[in-house]
Amino acid sequence: MEEKLISALERAKELGASYADIRITKSFRTRMTVINGKVKSVVPSIELRVGIRALYQGLWGFASCNSTSREDLLETSSNAMKIARAGASTGVSPVRLAEVRSVIDRVELEEISDSRKIPLEEKQEIILESDRTARELDPRIMRTQFDYEDSVVERYLLSTDGQQIYEVNPFTSLRLTITAREGERIERTIGRLAASAGQELMAYVDPMEMARRLAMDALSLLKAKQSPSGRMPVVVDNKISGLIALCVDLMATATLASMPESEMGVFHKKLGEKVLPESLDITDDPSSPGLPASYRYDEEGVESRPLKVVEAGVLKGYLHSRETAYKHGTSPTGHARAPNASFLPVPMVSNAMIGPKDYTFEELVEDVDEGIYVKGLIGASIGRFVQCKTVMAHPIERGEVKDEVLRGPSIRLDLLKDLFSIDAVGSDYDYLPLRLTRADEAYSVSGGGPHLRFSQLEVI
Amino acid sequence: METTLAGLTSLLGVNAVIISDMEGNKAYSWYRTDLDKRDIRTSGEELVSMLKFSQALGVNSNIGGLTNVIVRGSRGVAILAPLRDSFILFVSADQRANLALLLVRIRRAAERLMGILGGERLGGEAYLSP
């Protein structure tokens, strides 16, 4: 196959490209949905995508296909060049790419189990048993839904700059939604697991126990009173701090930071400035093995590494592709990502993390006279203004978290203002896998962090 | 007993299932083949000792109550699950076993066994008849 890919790159060069790359993604995926103990759908799929980018007189052309035949690759290469040439007269400022070292590498699954080799019945049994564990707990559990997905994605990159990379990325995820009902009252809890792993995820995490705990939480919410509302001291759990990490990280992508007119463009020209409280360190790390958005090389063949985005509250760096790195006079950071080869790579978050500090949970709450502790995430709208719906809360009174369960409130944050009311950062850590969607693109990402204490936060 | 443990003994890769009491007496044992019976020499005393050691380790590591012990080797995995402080369920499997599914089936088998343990006490001692 390599010979066909080289021919396609040669075609682009013959037609005048100063740079060209071919990306191929072959995705082996299984999706399964179980509702109330019944398998509602099982969708295995194999998807091949090919994308060819060509740079002509500083303008990109891009074309994609779903075949690796010689004819289709050559035609796609020609189409990419046609598009680049058509744009050459538009007067847009030319694209230049930051230099990268050429890499030839092959990254296999190695110790990680290959989901393609696990029989479907075994995957189903794990999900069905987890579903049964939730449903048999109590007759008030009225609905259980388990959405399972595993994939093995083979990625291939060949470029005129000498990148020749083959990488296999595994991924497994499970989303659990448990609904309990008593009379007219209905309550729902949601749990998520995801990792760049095969069935190890299910062995490590114990989905049966997770399903049982979520069902217990849903049942306890049936008797829960409404949370208080207003501005008050709030301790948030790892899921919510992970969401905050992700939102800040997103604003540090070079594309958004280059758009001062956008709501998310608030980090425009803010490198080196204090943007968050001193207690916050935020890192984006695609190289951490096992996290949902882990990879060795990004879509441009740049090796991934941890990037300090915020250190002691100061904005230290943007997430870059080769193109944005050149514009900013810096090196690419290994954050050029795309859902598959038929999308152009853009700077994108991977695994965002708020660094733990030194407050134990008891120390976080002991200074709170009257406030709440909020846990879990049902959903959120993200941007500079984040509004998220939480699963549940507990009152904090005179330095103690009470056992009483409250219905999860919504909390609203202006990331640039409200984060300055964080006055204590916990010493623990956990992460929340998420799916970031933008138009027809969807990225697996994660946000993680410790418990955080806000001296004052808006609770709705 | 075969019915209760069928979910384990039928799983690809599982080559031994042993139930021991807390004195180290094997109350039940199953081996996939005679070769497995010859090669898997785990004794009841070993299981009790491993469980007690792991429980102490769990306490000192502040990881909460013990659910199971998983020992991974180059050729397979050995798993111990305590049954209500009275018995220990031991399962050994080679690399073909799907560990995630094995843990699910061990949990189910343990629940059924604990239901049996709760009901059957003969003459002040609890026995599991094979």
PDB file of N, CA, C and O in Angstrom, chain A residues 200 202-209, chain B residues 8 47 50-59 61 63-72 77-85 87-92 98-111 114:
ATOM      1  N   GLU A 200      -9.881  -4.303  29.190  1.00  0.00           N
ATOM      2  CA  GLU A 200      -9.269  -4.021  30.498  1.00  0.00           C
ATOM      3  C   GLU A 200     -10.105  -3.024  31.283  1.00  0.00           C
ATOM      4  O   GLU A 200     -10.158  -3.070  32.513  1.00  0.00           O
ATOM      5  N   MET A 202     -13.297  -2.735  31.473  1.00  0.00           N
ATOM      6  CA  MET A 202     -14.389  -3.412  32.172  1.00  0.00           C
ATOM      7  C   MET A 202     -13.857  -4.243  33.335  1.00  0.00           C
ATOM      8  O   MET A 202     -14.534  -4.419  34.343  1.00  0.00           O
ATOM      9  N   ALA A 203     -12.644  -4.787  33.186  1.00  0.00           N
ATOM     10  CA  ALA A 203     -12.062  -5.574  34.277  1.00  0.00           C
ATOM     11  C   ALA A 203     -11.654  -4.655  35.417  1.00  0.00           C
ATOM     12  O   ALA A 203     -11.841  -4.969  36.583  1.00  0.00           O
ATOM     13  N   TYR A 204     -11.119  -3.495  35.069  1.00  0.00           N
ATOM     14  CA  TYR A 204     -10.590  -2.613  36.113  1.00  0.00           C
ATOM     15  C   TYR A 204     -11.695  -1.898  36.858  1.00  0.00           C
ATOM     16  O   TYR A 204     -11.648  -1.714  38.063  1.00  0.00           O
ATOM     17  N   VAL A 205     -12.717  -1.470  36.155  1.00  0.00           N
ATOM     18  CA  VAL A 205     -13.695  -0.564  36.745  1.00  0.00           C
ATOM     19  C   VAL A 205     -14.865  -1.261  37.456  1.00  0.00           C
ATOM     20  O   VAL A 205     -15.463  -0.691  38.326  1.00  0.00           O
ATOM     21  N   ASP A 206     -15.205  -2.456  37.130  1.00  0.00           N
ATOM     22  CA  ASP A 206     -16.350  -3.156  37.743  1.00  0.00           C
ATOM     23  C   ASP A 206     -17.670  -2.462  37.403  1.00  0.00           C
ATOM     24  O   ASP A 206     -18.261  -1.778  38.252  1.00  0.00           O
ATOM     25  N   PRO A 207     -18.172  -2.621  36.185  1.00  0.00           N
ATOM     26  CA  PRO A 207     -19.400  -1.940  35.773  1.00  0.00           C
ATOM     27  C   PRO A 207     -20.620  -2.399  36.575  1.00  0.00           C
ATOM     28  O   PRO A 207     -21.569  -1.633  36.734  1.00  0.00           O
ATOM     29  N   MET A 208     -20.578  -3.616  37.115  1.00  0.00           N
ATOM     30  CA  MET A 208     -21.720  -4.072  37.918  1.00  0.00           C
ATOM     31  C   MET A 208     -21.829  -3.222  39.182  1.00  0.00           C
ATOM     32  O   MET A 208     -22.917  -2.794  39.568  1.00  0.00           O
ATOM     33  N   GLU A 209     -20.698  -2.985  39.816  1.00  0.00           N
ATOM     34  CA  GLU A 209     -20.714  -2.188  41.038  1.00  0.00           C
ATOM     35  C   GLU A 209     -21.101  -0.746  40.717  1.00  0.00           C
ATOM     36  O   GLU A 209     -21.841  -0.100  41.470  1.00  0.00           O
TER      37      GLU A 209
ATOM     38  N   LEU B   8     -18.809 -20.381  35.624  1.00  0.00           N
ATOM     39  CA  LEU B   8     -17.347 -20.299  35.696  1.00  0.00           C
ATOM     40  C   LEU B   8     -16.704 -21.448  34.929  1.00  0.00           C
ATOM     41  O   LEU B   8     -15.770 -21.253  34.153  1.00  0.00           O
ATOM     42  N   LEU B  47      -4.707 -20.564  50.203  1.00  0.00           N
ATOM     43  CA  LEU B  47      -5.777 -19.606  49.906  1.00  0.00           C
ATOM     44  C   LEU B  47      -6.112 -18.778  51.151  1.00  0.00           C
ATOM     45  O   LEU B  47      -6.292 -17.560  51.068  1.00  0.00           O
ATOM     46  N   MET B  50      -3.297 -16.313  51.798  1.00  0.00           N
ATOM     47  CA  MET B  50      -3.302 -15.226  50.817  1.00  0.00           C
ATOM     48  C   MET B  50      -4.420 -14.246  51.125  1.00  0.00           C
ATOM     49  O   MET B  50      -4.248 -13.025  51.045  1.00  0.00           O
ATOM     50  N   LEU B  51      -5.574 -14.778  51.499  1.00  0.00           N
ATOM     51  CA  LEU B  51      -6.710 -13.909  51.783  1.00  0.00           C
ATOM     52  C   LEU B  51      -6.423 -13.039  53.000  1.00  0.00           C
ATOM     53  O   LEU B  51      -6.651 -11.829  52.985  1.00  0.00           O
ATOM     54  N   LYS B  52      -5.886 -13.641  54.047  1.00  0.00           N
ATOM     55  CA  LYS B  52      -5.626 -12.867  55.279  1.00  0.00           C
ATOM     56  C   LYS B  52      -4.562 -11.803  55.025  1.00  0.00           C
ATOM     57  O   LYS B  52      -4.676 -10.658  55.476  1.00  0.00           O
ATOM     58  N   PHE B  53      -3.549 -12.176  54.269  1.00  0.00           N
ATOM     59  CA  PHE B  53      -2.500 -11.215  53.947  1.00  0.00           C
ATOM     60  C   PHE B  53      -3.076 -10.040  53.159  1.00  0.00           C
ATOM     61  O   PHE B  53      -2.779  -8.875  53.419  1.00  0.00           O
ATOM     62  N   SER B  54      -3.937 -10.369  52.181  1.00  0.00           N
ATOM     63  CA  SER B  54      -4.520  -9.325  51.324  1.00  0.00           C
ATOM     64  C   SER B  54      -5.456  -8.426  52.120  1.00  0.00           C
ATOM     65  O   SER B  54      -5.522  -7.215  51.883  1.00  0.00           O
ATOM     66  N   GLN B  55      -6.179  -9.011  53.062  1.00  0.00           N
ATOM     67  CA  GLN B  55      -7.082  -8.201  53.884  1.00  0.00           C
ATOM     68  C   GLN B  55      -6.282  -7.197  54.714  1.00  0.00           C
ATOM     69  O   GLN B  55      -6.654  -6.032  54.828  1.00  0.00           O
ATOM     70  N   ALA B  56      -5.158  -7.671  55.251  1.00  0.00           N
ATOM     71  CA  ALA B  56      -4.301  -6.771  56.050  1.00  0.00           C
ATOM     72  C   ALA B  56      -3.720  -5.683  55.156  1.00  0.00           C
ATOM     73  O   ALA B  56      -3.663  -4.499  55.523  1.00  0.00           O
ATOM     74  N   LEU B  57      -3.301  -6.074  53.966  1.00  0.00           N
ATOM     75  CA  LEU B  57      -2.742  -5.107  53.013  1.00  0.00           C
ATOM     76  C   LEU B  57      -3.787  -4.061  52.659  1.00  0.00           C
ATOM     77  O   LEU B  57      -3.502  -2.864  52.565  1.00  0.00           O
ATOM     78  N   GLY B  58      -5.022  -4.539  52.461  1.00  0.00           N
ATOM     79  CA  GLY B  58      -6.103  -3.616  52.118  1.00  0.00           C
ATOM     80  C   GLY B  58      -6.351  -2.602  53.226  1.00  0.00           C
ATOM     81  O   GLY B  58      -6.548  -1.417  52.975  1.00  0.00           O
ATOM     82  N   VAL B  59      -6.316  -3.082  54.465  1.00  0.00           N
ATOM     83  CA  VAL B  59      -6.521  -2.171  55.605  1.00  0.00           C
ATOM     84  C   VAL B  59      -5.394  -1.140  55.656  1.00  0.00           C
ATOM     85  O   VAL B  59      -5.631   0.063  55.779  1.00  0.00           O
ATOM     86  N   SER B  61      -3.489  -0.160  53.327  1.00  0.00           N
ATOM     87  CA  SER B  61      -3.456   0.714  52.145  1.00  0.00           C
ATOM     88  C   SER B  61      -4.677   1.627  52.086  1.00  0.00           C
ATOM     89  O   SER B  61      -4.790   2.440  51.164  1.00  0.00           O
ATOM     90  N   ILE B  63      -7.768   1.001  51.306  1.00  0.00           N
ATOM     91  CA  ILE B  63      -8.531   0.869  50.060  1.00  0.00           C
ATOM     92  C   ILE B  63      -9.930   0.321  50.303  1.00  0.00           C
ATOM     93  O   ILE B  63     -10.644   0.000  49.371  1.00  0.00           O
ATOM     94  N   GLY B  64     -10.311   0.178  51.543  1.00  0.00           N
ATOM     95  CA  GLY B  64     -11.664  -0.293  51.821  1.00  0.00           C
ATOM     96  C   GLY B  64     -11.720  -1.810  51.929  1.00  0.00           C
ATOM     97  O   GLY B  64     -10.703  -2.488  51.830  1.00  0.00           O
ATOM     98  N   GLY B  65     -12.932  -2.335  52.127  1.00  0.00           N
ATOM     99  CA  GLY B  65     -13.105  -3.776  52.319  1.00  0.00           C
ATOM    100  C   GLY B  65     -12.689  -4.572  51.091  1.00  0.00           C
ATOM    101  O   GLY B  65     -12.820  -4.113  49.955  1.00  0.00           O
ATOM    102  N   LEU B  66     -12.187  -5.777  51.333  1.00  0.00           N
ATOM    103  CA  LEU B  66     -11.672  -6.587  50.230  1.00  0.00           C
ATOM    104  C   LEU B  66     -12.819  -7.169  49.406  1.00  0.00           C
ATOM    105  O   LEU B  66     -13.733  -7.785  49.952  1.00  0.00           O
ATOM    106  N   THR B  67     -12.785  -6.999  48.088  1.00  0.00           N
ATOM    107  CA  THR B  67     -13.766  -7.644  47.218  1.00  0.00           C
ATOM    108  C   THR B  67     -13.142  -8.882  46.576  1.00  0.00           C
ATOM    109  O   THR B  67     -13.748  -9.945  46.571  1.00  0.00           O
ATOM    110  N   ASN B  68     -11.986  -8.745  46.013  1.00  0.00           N
ATOM    111  CA  ASN B  68     -11.308  -9.919  45.491  1.00  0.00           C
ATOM    112  C   ASN B  68      -9.809  -9.628  45.378  1.00  0.00           C
ATOM    113  O   ASN B  68      -9.361  -8.497  45.557  1.00  0.00           O
ATOM    114  N   VAL B  69      -9.060 -10.706  45.108  1.00  0.00           N
ATOM    115  CA  VAL B  69      -7.609 -10.589  44.922  1.00  0.00           C
ATOM    116  C   VAL B  69      -7.322 -11.138  43.537  1.00  0.00           C
ATOM    117  O   VAL B  69      -7.747 -12.249  43.204  1.00  0.00           O
ATOM    118  N   ILE B  70      -6.624 -10.362  42.736  1.00  0.00           N
ATOM    119  CA  ILE B  70      -6.307 -10.794  41.375  1.00  0.00           C
ATOM    120  C   ILE B  70      -4.791 -10.885  41.268  1.00  0.00           C
ATOM    121  O   ILE B  70      -4.081  -9.916  41.526  1.00  0.00           O
ATOM    122  N   VAL B  71      -4.307 -12.076  40.899  1.00  0.00           N
ATOM    123  CA  VAL B  71      -2.869 -12.265  40.720  1.00  0.00           C
ATOM    124  C   VAL B  71      -2.649 -12.592  39.248  1.00  0.00           C
ATOM    125  O   VAL B  71      -3.198 -13.582  38.744  1.00  0.00           O
ATOM    126  N   ARG B  72      -1.883 -11.751  38.581  1.00  0.00           N
ATOM    127  CA  ARG B  72      -1.673 -11.953  37.145  1.00  0.00           C
ATOM    128  C   ARG B  72      -0.275 -12.492  36.905  1.00  0.00           C
ATOM    129  O   ARG B  72       0.703 -12.001  37.489  1.00  0.00           O
ATOM    130  N   VAL B  77      -4.190 -15.972  35.064  1.00  0.00           N
ATOM    131  CA  VAL B  77      -4.612 -15.157  36.208  1.00  0.00           C
ATOM    132  C   VAL B  77      -5.227 -16.073  37.274  1.00  0.00           C
ATOM    133  O   VAL B  77      -5.813 -17.118  36.955  1.00  0.00           O
ATOM    134  N   ALA B  78      -5.017 -15.715  38.528  1.00  0.00           N
ATOM    135  CA  ALA B  78      -5.634 -16.434  39.650  1.00  0.00           C
ATOM    136  C   ALA B  78      -6.411 -15.425  40.475  1.00  0.00           C
ATOM    137  O   ALA B  78      -5.899 -14.344  40.772  1.00  0.00           O
ATOM    138  N   ILE B  79      -7.654 -15.764  40.824  1.00  0.00           N
ATOM    139  CA  ILE B  79      -8.525 -14.804  41.518  1.00  0.00           C
ATOM    140  C   ILE B  79      -9.113 -15.467  42.755  1.00  0.00           C
ATOM    141  O   ILE B  79      -9.574 -16.615  42.698  1.00  0.00           O
ATOM    142  N   LEU B  80      -9.072 -14.733  43.867  1.00  0.00           N
ATOM    143  CA  LEU B  80      -9.711 -15.191  45.101  1.00  0.00           C
ATOM    144  C   LEU B  80     -10.842 -14.232  45.446  1.00  0.00           C
ATOM    145  O   LEU B  80     -10.668 -13.015  45.361  1.00  0.00           O
ATOM    146  N   ALA B  81     -11.963 -14.787  45.863  1.00  0.00           N
ATOM    147  CA  ALA B  81     -13.065 -13.952  46.331  1.00  0.00           C
ATOM    148  C   ALA B  81     -13.546 -14.520  47.664  1.00  0.00           C
ATOM    149  O   ALA B  81     -13.893 -15.698  47.740  1.00  0.00           O
ATOM    150  N   PRO B  82     -13.556 -13.695  48.734  1.00  0.00           N
ATOM    151  CA  PRO B  82     -14.059 -14.197  50.008  1.00  0.00           C
ATOM    152  C   PRO B  82     -15.574 -14.361  49.952  1.00  0.00           C
ATOM    153  O   PRO B  82     -16.255 -13.564  49.319  1.00  0.00           O
ATOM    154  N   LEU B  83     -16.074 -15.406  50.600  1.00  0.00           N
ATOM    155  CA  LEU B  83     -17.511 -15.650  50.687  1.00  0.00           C
ATOM    156  C   LEU B  83     -17.915 -15.548  52.144  1.00  0.00           C
ATOM    157  O   LEU B  83     -17.766 -16.502  52.904  1.00  0.00           O
ATOM    158  N   ARG B  84     -18.379 -14.368  52.508  1.00  0.00           N
ATOM    159  CA  ARG B  84     -18.968 -14.160  53.832  1.00  0.00           C
ATOM    160  C   ARG B  84     -18.075 -14.597  54.980  1.00  0.00           C
ATOM    161  O   ARG B  84     -18.550 -15.163  55.944  1.00  0.00           O
ATOM    162  N   ASP B  85     -16.795 -14.380  54.935  1.00  0.00           N
ATOM    163  CA  ASP B  85     -15.869 -14.700  56.031  1.00  0.00           C
ATOM    164  C   ASP B  85     -15.842 -16.185  56.383  1.00  0.00           C
ATOM    165  O   ASP B  85     -15.242 -16.563  57.387  1.00  0.00           O
ATOM    166  N   PHE B  87     -15.864 -18.857  53.666  1.00  0.00           N
ATOM    167  CA  PHE B  87     -15.289 -19.647  52.584  1.00  0.00           C
ATOM    168  C   PHE B  87     -14.537 -18.728  51.627  1.00  0.00           C
ATOM    169  O   PHE B  87     -14.696 -17.503  51.657  1.00  0.00           O
ATOM    170  N   ILE B  88     -13.734 -19.353  50.815  1.00  0.00           N
ATOM    171  CA  ILE B  88     -12.990 -18.610  49.784  1.00  0.00           C
ATOM    172  C   ILE B  88     -13.249 -19.298  48.453  1.00  0.00           C
ATOM    173  O   ILE B  88     -13.131 -20.528  48.342  1.00  0.00           O
ATOM    174  N   LEU B  89     -13.596 -18.485  47.458  1.00  0.00           N
ATOM    175  CA  LEU B  89     -13.753 -18.994  46.098  1.00  0.00           C
ATOM    176  C   LEU B  89     -12.468 -18.668  45.342  1.00  0.00           C
ATOM    177  O   LEU B  89     -12.030 -17.523  45.329  1.00  0.00           O
ATOM    178  N   PHE B  90     -11.864 -19.676  44.727  1.00  0.00           N
ATOM    179  CA  PHE B  90     -10.624 -19.490  43.966  1.00  0.00           C
ATOM    180  C   PHE B  90     -10.885 -19.935  42.531  1.00  0.00           C
ATOM    181  O   PHE B  90     -11.459 -21.003  42.292  1.00  0.00           O
ATOM    182  N   VAL B  91     -10.436 -19.125  41.584  1.00  0.00           N
ATOM    183  CA  VAL B  91     -10.562 -19.467  40.161  1.00  0.00           C
ATOM    184  C   VAL B  91      -9.219 -19.220  39.491  1.00  0.00           C
ATOM    185  O   VAL B  91      -8.600 -18.170  39.707  1.00  0.00           O
ATOM    186  N   SER B  92      -8.796 -20.187  38.706  1.00  0.00           N
ATOM    187  CA  SER B  92      -7.564 -19.973  37.943  1.00  0.00           C
ATOM    188  C   SER B  92      -7.912 -20.064  36.459  1.00  0.00           C
ATOM    189  O   SER B  92      -8.751 -20.885  36.059  1.00  0.00           O
ATOM    190  N   ASN B  98     -11.399 -13.959  29.164  1.00  0.00           N
ATOM    191  CA  ASN B  98     -11.722 -12.534  29.166  1.00  0.00           C
ATOM    192  C   ASN B  98     -11.859 -12.127  30.638  1.00  0.00           C
ATOM    193  O   ASN B  98     -12.829 -12.498  31.308  1.00  0.00           O
ATOM    194  N   LEU B  99     -10.881 -11.384  31.138  1.00  0.00           N
ATOM    195  CA  LEU B  99     -10.834 -11.068  32.564  1.00  0.00           C
ATOM    196  C   LEU B  99     -12.079 -10.309  33.014  1.00  0.00           C
ATOM    197  O   LEU B  99     -12.621 -10.561  34.092  1.00  0.00           O
ATOM    198  N   ALA B 100     -12.542  -9.389  32.172  1.00  0.00           N
ATOM    199  CA  ALA B 100     -13.729  -8.600  32.554  1.00  0.00           C
ATOM    200  C   ALA B 100     -14.932  -9.520  32.749  1.00  0.00           C
ATOM    201  O   ALA B 100     -15.667  -9.414  33.734  1.00  0.00           O
ATOM    202  N   LEU B 101     -15.121 -10.456  31.825  1.00  0.00           N
ATOM    203  CA  LEU B 101     -16.259 -11.370  31.926  1.00  0.00           C
ATOM    204  C   LEU B 101     -16.061 -12.340  33.086  1.00  0.00           C
ATOM    205  O   LEU B 101     -17.005 -12.681  33.797  1.00  0.00           O
ATOM    206  N   LEU B 102     -14.835 -12.783  33.284  1.00  0.00           N
ATOM    207  CA  LEU B 102     -14.545 -13.689  34.397  1.00  0.00           C
ATOM    208  C   LEU B 102     -14.909 -13.039  35.730  1.00  0.00           C
ATOM    209  O   LEU B 102     -15.526 -13.677  36.592  1.00  0.00           O
ATOM    210  N   LEU B 103     -14.577 -11.775  35.893  1.00  0.00           N
ATOM    211  CA  LEU B 103     -14.908 -11.075  37.144  1.00  0.00           C
ATOM    212  C   LEU B 103     -16.424 -10.965  37.326  1.00  0.00           C
ATOM    213  O   LEU B 103     -16.942 -11.083  38.448  1.00  0.00           O
ATOM    214  N   VAL B 104     -17.121 -10.730  36.230  1.00  0.00           N
ATOM    215  CA  VAL B 104     -18.594 -10.667  36.303  1.00  0.00           C
ATOM    216  C   VAL B 104     -19.138 -12.022  36.749  1.00  0.00           C
ATOM    217  O   VAL B 104     -20.000 -12.109  37.632  1.00  0.00           O
ATOM    218  N   ARG B 105     -18.638 -13.095  36.181  1.00  0.00           N
ATOM    219  CA  ARG B 105     -19.162 -14.433  36.514  1.00  0.00           C
ATOM    220  C   ARG B 105     -18.750 -14.850  37.914  1.00  0.00           C
ATOM    221  O   ARG B 105     -19.507 -15.548  38.599  1.00  0.00           O
ATOM    222  N   ILE B 106     -17.590 -14.435  38.353  1.00  0.00           N
ATOM    223  CA  ILE B 106     -17.183 -14.727  39.731  1.00  0.00           C
ATOM    224  C   ILE B 106     -18.122 -14.020  40.703  1.00  0.00           C
ATOM    225  O   ILE B 106     -18.566 -14.592  41.694  1.00  0.00           O
ATOM    226  N   ARG B 107     -18.451 -12.791  40.386  1.00  0.00           N
ATOM    227  CA  ARG B 107     -19.362 -12.049  41.262  1.00  0.00           C
ATOM    228  C   ARG B 107     -20.712 -12.750  41.354  1.00  0.00           C
ATOM    229  O   ARG B 107     -21.282 -12.903  42.429  1.00  0.00           O
ATOM    230  N   ARG B 108     -21.226 -13.179  40.219  1.00  0.00           N
ATOM    231  CA  ARG B 108     -22.530 -13.862  40.213  1.00  0.00           C
ATOM    232  C   ARG B 108     -22.452 -15.189  40.960  1.00  0.00           C
ATOM    233  O   ARG B 108     -23.348 -15.529  41.732  1.00  0.00           O
ATOM    234  N   ALA B 109     -21.384 -15.926  40.708  1.00  0.00           N
ATOM    235  CA  ALA B 109     -21.233 -17.219  41.381  1.00  0.00           C
ATOM    236  C   ALA B 109     -21.115 -17.017  42.889  1.00  0.00           C
ATOM    237  O   ALA B 109     -21.713 -17.767  43.677  1.00  0.00           O
ATOM    238  N   ALA B 110     -20.376 -15.986  43.280  1.00  0.00           N
ATOM    239  CA  ALA B 110     -20.201 -15.706  44.713  1.00  0.00           C
ATOM    240  C   ALA B 110     -21.529 -15.361  45.361  1.00  0.00           C
ATOM    241  O   ALA B 110     -21.832 -15.811  46.479  1.00  0.00           O
ATOM    242  N   GLU B 111     -22.355 -14.577  44.652  1.00  0.00           N
ATOM    243  CA  GLU B 111     -23.679 -14.241  45.208  1.00  0.00           C
ATOM    244  C   GLU B 111     -24.514 -15.495  45.409  1.00  0.00           C
ATOM    245  O   GLU B 111     -25.172 -15.654  46.438  1.00  0.00           O
ATOM    246  N   MET B 114     -23.108 -17.551  48.305  1.00  0.00           N
ATOM    247  CA  MET B 114     -23.404 -16.975  49.624  1.00  0.00           C
ATOM    248  C   MET B 114     -24.855 -17.225  49.994  1.00  0.00           C
ATOM    249  O   MET B 114     -25.199 -17.370  51.157  1.00  0.00           O
TER     250      MET B 114
END
